[in-house]
PDB file of C-alpha atoms and ligand atoms in Angstrom:
ATOM      1  CA  MET R   1       3.347   3.525  -7.237  1.00 98.00           C
ATOM      2  CA  GLY R   2       3.648   7.015  -5.802  1.00 98.00           C
ATOM      3  CA  VAL R   3       1.629   7.893  -2.713  1.00 97.00           C
ATOM      4  CA  VAL R   4      -0.336  11.091  -2.228  1.00 96.00           C
ATOM      5  CA  ASN R   5      -2.163  11.087   1.093  1.00 94.00           C
ATOM      6  CA  VAL R   6      -4.748  13.864   1.127  1.00 94.00           C
ATOM      7  CA  THR R   7      -5.143  13.489   4.866  1.00 90.00           C
ATOM      8  CA  PRO R   8      -4.357  15.796   7.755  1.00 85.00           C
ATOM      9  CA  ASP R   9      -2.799  12.971   9.798  1.00 76.00           C
ATOM     10  CA  SER R  10      -0.847  10.322   7.826  1.00 70.00           C
ATOM     11  CA  PHE R  11       2.354   9.435   9.636  1.00 70.00           C
ATOM     12  CA  SER R  12       4.886  10.588   7.070  1.00 73.00           C
ATOM     13  CA  ASP R  13       3.143  13.096   4.808  1.00 73.00           C
ATOM     14  CA  GLY R  14       0.046  14.017   6.822  1.00 69.00           C
ATOM     15  CA  GLY R  15      -1.189  17.540   6.170  1.00 78.00           C
ATOM     16  CA  ARG R  16       1.292  18.252   3.385  1.00 81.00           C
ATOM     17  CA  TRP R  17      -1.089  17.587   0.484  1.00 80.00           C
ATOM     18  CA  VAL R  18      -4.442  18.725   1.891  1.00 80.00           C
ATOM     19  CA  ASP R  19      -4.451  21.731  -0.444  1.00 86.00           C
ATOM     20  CA  PRO R  20      -5.775  20.381  -3.801  1.00 87.00           C
ATOM     21  CA  ASP R  21      -3.346  22.386  -5.938  1.00 92.00           C
ATOM     22  CA  ALA R  22      -0.369  21.300  -3.849  1.00 93.00           C
ATOM     23  CA  ALA R  23      -1.574  17.682  -4.029  1.00 95.00           C
ATOM     24  CA  LEU R  24      -1.907  17.827  -7.809  1.00 97.00           C
ATOM     25  CA  ALA R  25       1.509  19.424  -8.260  1.00 97.00           C
ATOM     26  CA  HIS R  26       3.046  16.787  -5.991  1.00 97.00           C
ATOM     27  CA  ALA R  27       1.333  13.927  -7.854  1.00 98.00           C
ATOM     28  CA  ARG R  28       2.552  15.284 -11.184  1.00 98.00           C
ATOM     29  CA  ARG R  29       6.086  15.438  -9.800  1.00 98.00           C
ATOM     30  CA  LEU R  30       5.843  11.773  -8.760  1.00 98.00           C
ATOM     31  CA  VAL R  31       4.727  10.882 -12.300  1.00 98.00           C
ATOM     32  CA  ALA R  32       7.656  12.843 -13.728  1.00 98.00           C
ATOM     33  CA  ASP R  33       9.914  10.939 -11.313  1.00 98.00           C
ATOM     34  CA  GLY R  34       8.754   7.630 -12.803  1.00 97.00           C
ATOM     35  CA  ALA R  35       5.560   6.574 -11.015  1.00 98.00           C
ATOM     36  CA  ASP R  36       3.272   4.385 -13.150  1.00 98.00           C
ATOM     37  CA  ILE R  37       0.388   4.663 -10.692  1.00 98.00           C
ATOM     38  CA  ILE R  38      -0.573   7.386  -8.221  1.00 98.00           C
ATOM     39  CA  ASP R  39      -2.219   6.081  -5.047  1.00 98.00           C
ATOM     40  CA  VAL R  40      -4.599   8.639  -3.565  1.00 98.00           C
ATOM     41  CA  GLY R  41      -5.588   8.100   0.069  1.00 96.00           C
ATOM     42  CA  GLY R  42      -8.135   9.995   2.157  1.00 95.00           C
ATOM     43  CA  GLU R  43      -7.956   7.981   5.365  1.00 94.00           C
ATOM     44  CA  SER R  44      -4.828   7.655   7.480  1.00 89.00           C
ATOM     45  CA  THR R  45      -4.046   4.060   8.431  1.00 83.00           C
ATOM     46  CA  ARG R  46      -1.257   4.864  10.851  1.00 77.00           C
ATOM     47  CA  PRO R  47      -1.527   2.899  14.127  1.00 74.00           C
ATOM     48  CA  GLY R  48      -4.090   4.536  16.407  1.00 74.00           C
ATOM     49  CA  ALA R  49      -5.648   6.818  13.754  1.00 78.00           C
ATOM     50  CA  THR R  50      -9.355   7.634  14.006  1.00 83.00           C
ATOM     51  CA  ARG R  51     -11.546   7.311  10.909  1.00 90.00           C
ATOM     52  CA  PRO R  52     -12.981  10.223   8.897  1.00 93.00           C
ATOM     53  CA  ARG R  53     -16.680  10.261   7.977  1.00 96.00           C
ATOM     54  CA  VAL R  54     -17.446   8.677   4.586  1.00 97.00           C
ATOM     55  CA  GLN R  55     -18.405  11.967   2.955  1.00 97.00           C
ATOM     56  CA  GLU R  56     -15.273  13.605   4.302  1.00 95.00           C
ATOM     57  CA  GLU R  57     -13.143  10.881   2.741  1.00 96.00           C
ATOM     58  CA  ILE R  58     -14.974  11.249  -0.586  1.00 97.00           C
ATOM     59  CA  ASP R  59     -14.520  15.032  -0.519  1.00 96.00           C
ATOM     60  CA  ARG R  60     -10.801  14.626   0.125  1.00 95.00           C
ATOM     61  CA  VAL R  61     -10.017  12.188  -2.669  1.00 97.00           C
ATOM     62  CA  LEU R  62     -12.387  12.931  -5.562  1.00 97.00           C
ATOM     63  CA  PRO R  63     -10.957  16.283  -6.732  1.00 96.00           C
ATOM     64  CA  LEU R  64      -7.458  14.834  -7.057  1.00 97.00           C
ATOM     65  CA  VAL R  65      -8.678  11.607  -8.673  1.00 98.00           C
ATOM     66  CA  SER R  66     -10.590  13.433 -11.389  1.00 97.00           C
ATOM     67  CA  ARG R  67      -7.796  15.898 -12.117  1.00 97.00           C
ATOM     68  CA  LEU R  68      -5.183  13.147 -12.379  1.00 98.00           C
ATOM     69  CA  ALA R  69      -7.471  10.985 -14.504  1.00 98.00           C
ATOM     70  CA  ALA R  70      -7.907  13.979 -16.822  1.00 98.00           C
ATOM     71  CA  ASP R  71      -4.098  14.091 -17.145  1.00 97.00           C
ATOM     72  CA  GLY R  72      -4.218  10.463 -18.314  1.00 98.00           C
ATOM     73  CA  THR R  73      -2.533   9.274 -15.119  1.00 98.00           C
ATOM     74  CA  ARG R  74      -3.377   5.816 -13.794  1.00 98.00           C
ATOM     75  CA  VAL R  75      -4.881   6.375 -10.355  1.00 98.00           C
ATOM     76  CA  SER R  76      -5.490   3.931  -7.542  1.00 98.00           C
ATOM     77  CA  VAL R  77      -7.610   4.899  -4.586  1.00 98.00           C
ATOM     78  CA  ASP R  78      -6.546   3.747  -1.154  1.00 98.00           C
ATOM     79  CA  THR R  79      -9.840   3.078   0.584  1.00 98.00           C
ATOM     80  CA  MET R  80     -11.592   0.442   2.690  1.00 98.00           C
ATOM     81  CA  ARG R  81     -15.028   1.822   1.859  1.00 98.00           C
ATOM     82  CA  ALA R  82     -17.217   0.636  -1.018  1.00 98.00           C
ATOM     83  CA  GLU R  83     -18.932   4.013  -1.298  1.00 98.00           C
ATOM     84  CA  VAL R  84     -15.610   5.810  -1.719  1.00 98.00           C
ATOM     85  CA  ALA R  85     -14.418   3.179  -4.209  1.00 98.00           C
ATOM     86  CA  GLU R  86     -17.594   3.494  -6.263  1.00 98.00           C
ATOM     87  CA  ALA R  87     -17.425   7.302  -6.371  1.00 98.00           C
ATOM     88  CA  ALA R  88     -13.727   7.226  -7.279  1.00 98.00           C
ATOM     89  CA  LEU R  89     -14.205   4.672 -10.055  1.00 98.00           C
ATOM     90  CA  ARG R  90     -16.925   6.910 -11.500  1.00 98.00           C
ATOM     91  CA  GLN R  91     -14.428   9.803 -11.490  1.00 97.00           C
ATOM     92  CA  GLY R  92     -11.855   7.824 -13.473  1.00 98.00           C
ATOM     93  CA  ALA R  93      -9.884   5.868 -10.865  1.00 98.00           C
ATOM     94  CA  ALA R  94      -8.389   2.761 -12.466  1.00 98.00           C
ATOM     95  CA  VAL R  95      -7.524   0.606  -9.443  1.00 98.00           C
ATOM     96  CA  ILE R  96      -8.896   0.063  -5.927  1.00 98.00           C
ATOM     97  CA  ASN R  97      -6.283  -0.367  -3.210  1.00 98.00           C
ATOM     98  CA  ASP R  98      -8.090  -1.808  -0.193  1.00 98.00           C
ATOM     99  CA  VAL R  99      -5.825  -2.231   2.833  1.00 98.00           C
ATOM    100  CA  SER R 100      -8.552  -4.244   4.542  1.00 98.00           C
ATOM    101  CA  GLY R 101      -8.716  -6.736   1.654  1.00 98.00           C
ATOM    102  CA  GLY R 102     -12.502  -6.531   1.778  1.00 98.00           C
ATOM    103  CA  ARG R 103     -12.784  -7.152   5.510  1.00 98.00           C
ATOM    104  CA  ALA R 104     -13.810  -3.628   6.515  1.00 97.00           C
ATOM    105  CA  ASP R 105     -16.821  -3.250   4.209  1.00 98.00           C
ATOM    106  CA  ASP R 106     -18.998  -6.132   3.029  1.00 98.00           C
ATOM    107  CA  ALA R 107     -20.051  -4.153  -0.044  1.00 98.00           C
ATOM    108  CA  MET R 108     -16.499  -3.682  -1.373  1.00 98.00           C
ATOM    109  CA  PHE R 109     -16.153  -6.881  -3.437  1.00 98.00           C
ATOM    110  CA  GLY R 110     -19.501  -6.240  -5.162  1.00 98.00           C
ATOM    111  CA  VAL R 111     -18.511  -2.716  -6.200  1.00 98.00           C
ATOM    112  CA  VAL R 112     -15.126  -3.837  -7.533  1.00 98.00           C
ATOM    113  CA  ALA R 113     -16.629  -6.858  -9.317  1.00 98.00           C
ATOM    114  CA  ALA R 114     -19.336  -4.741 -10.968  1.00 98.00           C
ATOM    115  CA  ALA R 115     -16.758  -2.228 -12.212  1.00 98.00           C
ATOM    116  CA  GLY R 116     -14.339  -4.937 -13.398  1.00 98.00           C
ATOM    117  CA  ALA R 117     -11.589  -2.894 -11.741  1.00 98.00           C
ATOM    118  CA  PRO R 118      -8.158  -4.188 -10.726  1.00 98.00           C
ATOM    119  CA  TYR R 119      -8.096  -4.754  -6.963  1.00 98.00           C
ATOM    120  CA  ILE R 120      -5.190  -4.696  -4.518  1.00 98.00           C
ATOM    121  CA  LEU R 121      -6.053  -7.022  -1.649  1.00 98.00           C
ATOM    122  CA  MET R 122      -3.899  -6.507   1.439  1.00 98.00           C
ATOM    123  CA  HIS R 123      -3.491  -8.696   4.527  1.00 98.00           C
ATOM    124  CA  TRP R 124      -5.420  -7.012   7.338  1.00 98.00           C
ATOM    125  CA  ARG R 125      -6.860  -8.013  10.678  1.00 97.00           C
ATOM    126  CA  ALA R 126      -8.275  -4.902  12.366  1.00 93.00           C
ATOM    127  CA  HIS R 127      -8.709  -1.157  12.104  1.00 93.00           C
ATOM    128  CA  SER R 128      -5.794   1.102  13.055  1.00 89.00           C
ATOM    129  CA  VAL R 129      -6.934   1.697  16.625  1.00 89.00           C
ATOM    130  CA  THR R 130      -6.481  -1.967  17.576  1.00 89.00           C
ATOM    131  CA  MET R 131      -4.338  -3.494  14.828  1.00 92.00           C
ATOM    132  CA  GLN R 132      -1.148  -3.636  16.880  1.00 89.00           C
ATOM    133  CA  GLN R 133      -2.991  -5.749  19.496  1.00 92.00           C
ATOM    134  CA  ARG R 134      -3.567  -8.365  16.795  1.00 94.00           C
ATOM    135  CA  THR R 135      -0.031  -9.592  16.140  1.00 97.00           C
ATOM    136  CA  GLU R 136      -0.436 -13.193  17.312  1.00 97.00           C
ATOM    137  CA  TYR R 137       0.765 -15.740  14.748  1.00 98.00           C
ATOM    138  CA  VAL R 138       1.926 -19.349  14.944  1.00 98.00           C
ATOM    139  CA  ASP R 139       4.171 -18.732  11.937  1.00 98.00           C
ATOM    140  CA  VAL R 140       3.799 -15.227  10.572  1.00 98.00           C
ATOM    141  CA  VAL R 141       4.570 -16.117   6.942  1.00 98.00           C
ATOM    142  CA  ASP R 142       2.336 -19.221   6.833  1.00 98.00           C
ATOM    143  CA  ASP R 143      -0.492 -17.447   8.656  1.00 98.00           C
ATOM    144  CA  VAL R 144      -0.395 -14.266   6.552  1.00 98.00           C
ATOM    145  CA  MET R 145      -0.289 -16.361   3.372  1.00 98.00           C
ATOM    146  CA  ARG R 146      -3.243 -18.468   4.510  1.00 98.00           C
ATOM    147  CA  GLU R 147      -5.325 -15.447   5.529  1.00 98.00           C
ATOM    148  CA  LEU R 148      -4.534 -13.711   2.229  1.00 98.00           C
ATOM    149  CA  VAL R 149      -5.552 -16.753   0.197  1.00 98.00           C
ATOM    150  CA  GLU R 150      -8.798 -17.132   2.188  1.00 98.00           C
ATOM    151  CA  GLN R 151      -9.677 -13.526   1.468  1.00 98.00           C
ATOM    152  CA  ARG R 152      -8.648 -13.879  -2.189  1.00 98.00           C
ATOM    153  CA  ASP R 153     -11.034 -16.856  -2.458  1.00 98.00           C
ATOM    154  CA  ARG R 154     -13.861 -14.752  -1.013  1.00 98.00           C
ATOM    155  CA  ALA R 155     -13.134 -11.978  -3.514  1.00 98.00           C
ATOM    156  CA  VAL R 156     -13.218 -14.444  -6.411  1.00 98.00           C
ATOM    157  CA  ALA R 157     -16.438 -16.020  -5.099  1.00 98.00           C
ATOM    158  CA  ALA R 158     -17.939 -12.504  -5.042  1.00 98.00           C
ATOM    159  CA  GLY R 159     -17.173 -12.074  -8.738  1.00 98.00           C
ATOM    160  CA  ILE R 160     -13.753 -10.389  -8.940  1.00 98.00           C
ATOM    161  CA  ALA R 161     -11.724 -12.031 -11.719  1.00 98.00           C
ATOM    162  CA  PRO R 162      -8.588 -13.677 -10.253  1.00 98.00           C
ATOM    163  CA  GLU R 163      -6.373 -12.001 -12.864  1.00 98.00           C
ATOM    164  CA  ARG R 164      -7.563  -8.614 -11.599  1.00 98.00           C
ATOM    165  CA  ILE R 165      -6.347  -9.260  -8.056  1.00 98.00           C
ATOM    166  CA  ALA R 166      -2.956  -8.209  -6.726  1.00 98.00           C
ATOM    167  CA  LEU R 167      -1.884  -9.317  -3.250  1.00 98.00           C
ATOM    168  CA  ASP R 168      -0.036  -7.394  -0.553  1.00 98.00           C
ATOM    169  CA  PRO R 169       1.275  -8.890   2.722  1.00 98.00           C
ATOM    170  CA  GLY R 170       0.510  -5.627   4.554  1.00 98.00           C
ATOM    171  CA  ILE R 171       3.820  -4.523   6.030  1.00 98.00           C
ATOM    172  CA  GLY R 172       3.189  -2.793   9.376  1.00 96.00           C
ATOM    173  CA  PHE R 173      -0.440  -3.879   9.662  1.00 96.00           C
ATOM    174  CA  SER R 174      -0.960  -6.166  12.679  1.00 97.00           C
ATOM    175  CA  LYS R 175       2.754  -6.969  12.564  1.00 97.00           C
ATOM    176  CA  THR R 176       5.688  -6.245  14.828  1.00 97.00           C
ATOM    177  CA  ALA R 177       8.978  -5.049  13.371  1.00 98.00           C
ATOM    178  CA  GLU R 178      10.395  -8.597  13.577  1.00 98.00           C
ATOM    179  CA  GLN R 179       7.326  -9.966  11.821  1.00 98.00           C
ATOM    180  CA  ASN R 180       7.666  -7.375   9.040  1.00 98.00           C
ATOM    181  CA  TRP R 181      11.232  -8.541   8.396  1.00 98.00           C
ATOM    182  CA  ASP R 182      10.118 -12.195   8.401  1.00 98.00           C
ATOM    183  CA  VAL R 183       7.416 -11.386   5.840  1.00 98.00           C
ATOM    184  CA  LEU R 184       9.788  -9.383   3.644  1.00 98.00           C
ATOM    185  CA  ALA R 185      12.336 -12.202   3.703  1.00 98.00           C
ATOM    186  CA  ALA R 186       9.563 -14.438   2.304  1.00 98.00           C
ATOM    187  CA  THR R 187       8.688 -12.136  -0.617  1.00 98.00           C
ATOM    188  CA  GLU R 188       9.444 -14.897  -3.131  1.00 97.00           C
ATOM    189  CA  ARG R 189       6.941 -17.200  -1.427  1.00 98.00           C
ATOM    190  CA  PHE R 190       4.247 -14.502  -1.555  1.00 98.00           C
ATOM    191  CA  HIS R 191       5.090 -13.990  -5.215  1.00 97.00           C
ATOM    192  CA  GLY R 192       4.560 -17.721  -5.664  1.00 96.00           C
ATOM    193  CA  LEU R 193       0.861 -17.331  -4.790  1.00 98.00           C
ATOM    194  CA  GLY R 194       0.341 -16.533  -8.463  1.00 97.00           C
ATOM    195  CA  HIS R 195      -0.826 -12.921  -8.284  1.00 98.00           C
ATOM    196  CA  PRO R 196       1.018  -9.685  -8.902  1.00 98.00           C
ATOM    197  CA  LEU R 197       2.562  -8.694  -5.575  1.00 98.00           C
ATOM    198  CA  LEU R 198       2.617  -5.225  -4.046  1.00 98.00           C
ATOM    199  CA  VAL R 199       5.140  -4.379  -1.330  1.00 98.00           C
ATOM    200  CA  ALA R 200       4.875  -1.160   0.682  1.00 98.00           C
ATOM    201  CA  THR R 201       7.576  -0.410   3.234  1.00 98.00           C
ATOM    202  CA  SER R 202       7.977   3.300   2.538  1.00 98.00           C
ATOM    203  CA  ARG R 203       9.052   5.272   5.625  1.00 97.00           C
ATOM    204  CA  LYS R 204       7.414   2.757   7.949  1.00 97.00           C
ATOM    205  CA  ARG R 205       8.230   2.556  11.624  1.00 97.00           C
ATOM    206  CA  PHE R 206      10.165  -0.729  11.447  1.00 98.00           C
ATOM    207  CA  LEU R 207      12.705   1.076   9.225  1.00 98.00           C
ATOM    208  CA  GLY R 208      12.845   3.875  11.785  1.00 98.00           C
ATOM    209  CA  ALA R 209      13.611   1.263  14.445  1.00 98.00           C
ATOM    210  CA  LEU R 210      16.302  -0.487  12.376  1.00 98.00           C
ATOM    211  CA  LEU R 211      17.967   2.861  11.638  1.00 98.00           C
ATOM    212  CA  ALA R 212      17.506   4.293  15.147  1.00 98.00           C
ATOM    213  CA  ALA R 213      20.163   6.468  16.757  1.00 98.00           C
ATOM    214  CA  ASP R 214      22.467   5.013  19.432  1.00 98.00           C
ATOM    215  CA  ASP R 215      20.163   6.372  22.150  1.00 98.00           C
ATOM    216  CA  GLY R 216      17.240   4.477  20.628  1.00 97.00           C
ATOM    217  CA  THR R 217      15.539   7.499  19.025  1.00 98.00           C
ATOM    218  CA  LEU R 218      13.698   6.308  15.928  1.00 98.00           C
ATOM    219  CA  ARG R 219      14.932   7.653  12.584  1.00 98.00           C
ATOM    220  CA  PRO R 220      12.243  10.233  11.651  1.00 97.00           C
ATOM    221  CA  PRO R 221       9.880   9.259   8.778  1.00 95.00           C
ATOM    222  CA  LEU R 222      11.259  11.776   6.275  1.00 95.00           C
ATOM    223  CA  GLU R 223      14.763  10.377   6.823  1.00 97.00           C
ATOM    224  CA  ARG R 224      13.812   6.789   6.020  1.00 98.00           C
ATOM    225  CA  ASP R 225      13.870   7.077   2.225  1.00 97.00           C
ATOM    226  CA  ASP R 226      17.345   5.578   1.741  1.00 98.00           C
ATOM    227  CA  GLY R 227      16.303   2.544   3.770  1.00 98.00           C
ATOM    228  CA  THR R 228      13.126   2.421   1.699  1.00 98.00           C
ATOM    229  CA  THR R 229      15.156   2.393  -1.515  1.00 98.00           C
ATOM    230  CA  ALA R 230      17.039  -0.657  -0.251  1.00 97.00           C
ATOM    231  CA  THR R 231      13.832  -2.546   0.551  1.00 97.00           C
ATOM    232  CA  SER R 232      12.453  -1.513  -2.858  1.00 95.00           C
ATOM    233  CA  ALA R 233      15.424  -3.001  -4.705  1.00 96.00           C
ATOM    234  CA  LEU R 234      15.307  -6.199  -2.666  1.00 97.00           C
ATOM    235  CA  ALA R 235      11.526  -6.592  -3.057  1.00 97.00           C
ATOM    236  CA  ALA R 236      11.758  -6.009  -6.812  1.00 96.00           C
ATOM    237  CA  ALA R 237      14.557  -8.578  -7.051  1.00 95.00           C
ATOM    238  CA  ALA R 238      12.336 -11.051  -5.190  1.00 95.00           C
ATOM    239  CA  GLY R 239       9.533 -10.649  -7.716  1.00 94.00           C
ATOM    240  CA  ALA R 240       7.360  -7.766  -6.522  1.00 97.00           C
ATOM    241  CA  TRP R 241       5.202  -6.257  -9.271  1.00 97.00           C
ATOM    242  CA  CYS R 242       4.612  -2.926  -7.589  1.00 98.00           C
ATOM    243  CA  ILE R 243       6.443  -0.939  -4.925  1.00 98.00           C
ATOM    244  CA  ARG R 244       4.385   1.721  -3.131  1.00 98.00           C
ATOM    245  CA  VAL R 245       6.494   4.694  -2.018  1.00 98.00           C
ATOM    246  CA  HIS R 246       6.271   8.360  -1.035  1.00 97.00           C
ATOM    247  CA  SER R 247       9.457   9.423  -2.813  1.00 96.00           C
ATOM    248  CA  VAL R 248       9.491   7.863  -6.257  1.00 98.00           C
ATOM    249  CA  ARG R 249      12.708   8.708  -8.035  1.00 98.00           C
ATOM    250  CA  ALA R 250      15.142   6.608  -6.036  1.00 97.00           C
ATOM    251  CA  THR R 251      12.804   3.626  -5.963  1.00 96.00           C
ATOM    252  CA  ALA R 252      12.122   3.834  -9.720  1.00 97.00           C
ATOM    253  CA  ASP R 253      15.903   3.747 -10.229  1.00 97.00           C
ATOM    254  CA  ALA R 254      16.278   0.874  -7.749  1.00 96.00           C
ATOM    255  CA  VAL R 255      13.616  -1.151  -9.547  1.00 95.00           C
ATOM    256  CA  ARG R 256      15.368  -0.629 -12.866  1.00 95.00           C
ATOM    257  CA  VAL R 257      18.670  -1.728 -11.369  1.00 95.00           C
ATOM    258  CA  ALA R 258      17.036  -4.824  -9.875  1.00 94.00           C
ATOM    259  CA  GLN R 259      15.466  -5.681 -13.251  1.00 92.00           C
ATOM    260  CA  ARG R 260      18.771  -5.277 -15.063  1.00 94.00           C
ATOM    261  CA  TRP R 261      20.506  -7.368 -12.418  1.00 93.00           C
ATOM    262  CA  ALA R 262      17.959 -10.171 -12.897  1.00 89.00           C
ATOM    263  CA  GLN R 263      18.402 -10.021 -16.667  1.00 88.00           C
ATOM    264  CA  GLY R 264      22.101 -10.633 -16.188  1.00 87.00           C
ATOM    265  CA  GLN R 265      21.314 -13.684 -14.022  1.00 84.00           C
ATOM    266  CA  GLU R 266      18.903 -15.071 -16.600  1.00 86.00           C
ATOM    267  CA  ALA R 267      21.459 -14.683 -19.388  1.00 86.00           C
ATOM    268  CA  ARG R 268      24.058 -16.847 -17.578  1.00 83.00           C
TER     269      ARG R 268
HETATM  270  N1  PMM M   1       0.279   1.118   3.765  1.00 82.40           N
HETATM  271  C1  PMM M   1      -0.290   2.282   4.061  1.00 82.40           C
HETATM  272  C2  PMM M   1      -1.334   2.791   3.274  1.00 82.40           C
HETATM  273  N2  PMM M   1      -1.788   2.115   2.202  1.00 82.40           N
HETATM  274  N3  PMM M   1      -1.668   0.248   0.795  1.00 82.40           N
HETATM  275  C3  PMM M   1      -1.137  -0.937   0.494  1.00 82.40           C
HETATM  276  N4  PMM M   1      -1.598  -1.632  -0.573  1.00 82.40           N
HETATM  277  N5  PMM M   1      -0.134  -1.486   1.243  1.00 82.40           N
HETATM  278  C4  PMM M   1       0.370  -0.862   2.345  1.00 82.40           C
HETATM  279  O1  PMM M   1       1.259  -1.428   3.012  1.00 82.40           O
HETATM  280  C5  PMM M   1      -0.176   0.404   2.696  1.00 82.40           C
HETATM  281  C6  PMM M   1      -1.214   0.934   1.880  1.00 82.40           C
HETATM  282  C7  PMM M   1       0.167   3.063   5.243  1.00 82.40           C
HETATM  283  O2  PMM M   1       1.154   3.941   4.954  1.00 82.40           O
HETATM  284  P1  PMM M   1       1.017   5.481   4.453  1.00 82.40           P
HETATM  285  O3  PMM M   1       0.593   6.268   5.640  1.00 82.40           O
HETATM  286  O4  PMM M   1       2.382   5.689   4.018  1.00 82.40           O
HETATM  287  O5  PMM M   1       0.067   5.633   3.313  1.00 82.40           O
END
């Protein structure tokens, strides 16, 4: 999954794809690089970000969604808002990627259920402004798994078919760097929940911290792609169905290597 954030303020690509023609050209490049899905986002979820108005979010994402759908590209829309999801589905979006897993908007499950659309349900506790104050867990893996399953059950009760739901542990959302690594190390357990699993580490801060300079300066977001490729390969090897990244080519290669590696293991 290749990411195109049509936002002025996302942490790694904010402002770069606000121009619709530039966004379309970039998305097409990601498809050429091997992306099977393009994830279009109109709201930054970086820690501390403020929210756009609903209409503003719709105006940001719809032009790109409809142009990519016209290309025949499979588009997911990264939104927590039912109204945005509904408008995007009408314009040809194929998948809803809801980082709040239905917690931010009570109308979301109904819209997704009515459309019969595939739904990516991520572990989430709070909006960006306060999410890093909500990192208390007894056991981060057990607690994130339990909260994900509870929310999955609510989605199914609201009419979304279980086979249409993918799960995502939400790397960087209400999690410290240590907790992100604990969750990633448990990718196989998340995979065992019986849904396709999405893993999204691309350029995130915990990679910047791991790869920091000797003086503690974080590795800047645009220089975290090699680290991202490593997490992509490891997540794919541990069973992830989808890897969400900003720079697609290296990750598409890494996923193919991981698949081939697994084939070799199965054959022995
Ligand atoms: N992370 C971000 C945005 N959307 N969607 C899913 N499903 N999972 C994620 O971890 C996720 C997401 C934040 O990062 P960005 O600014 O790179 O888009």
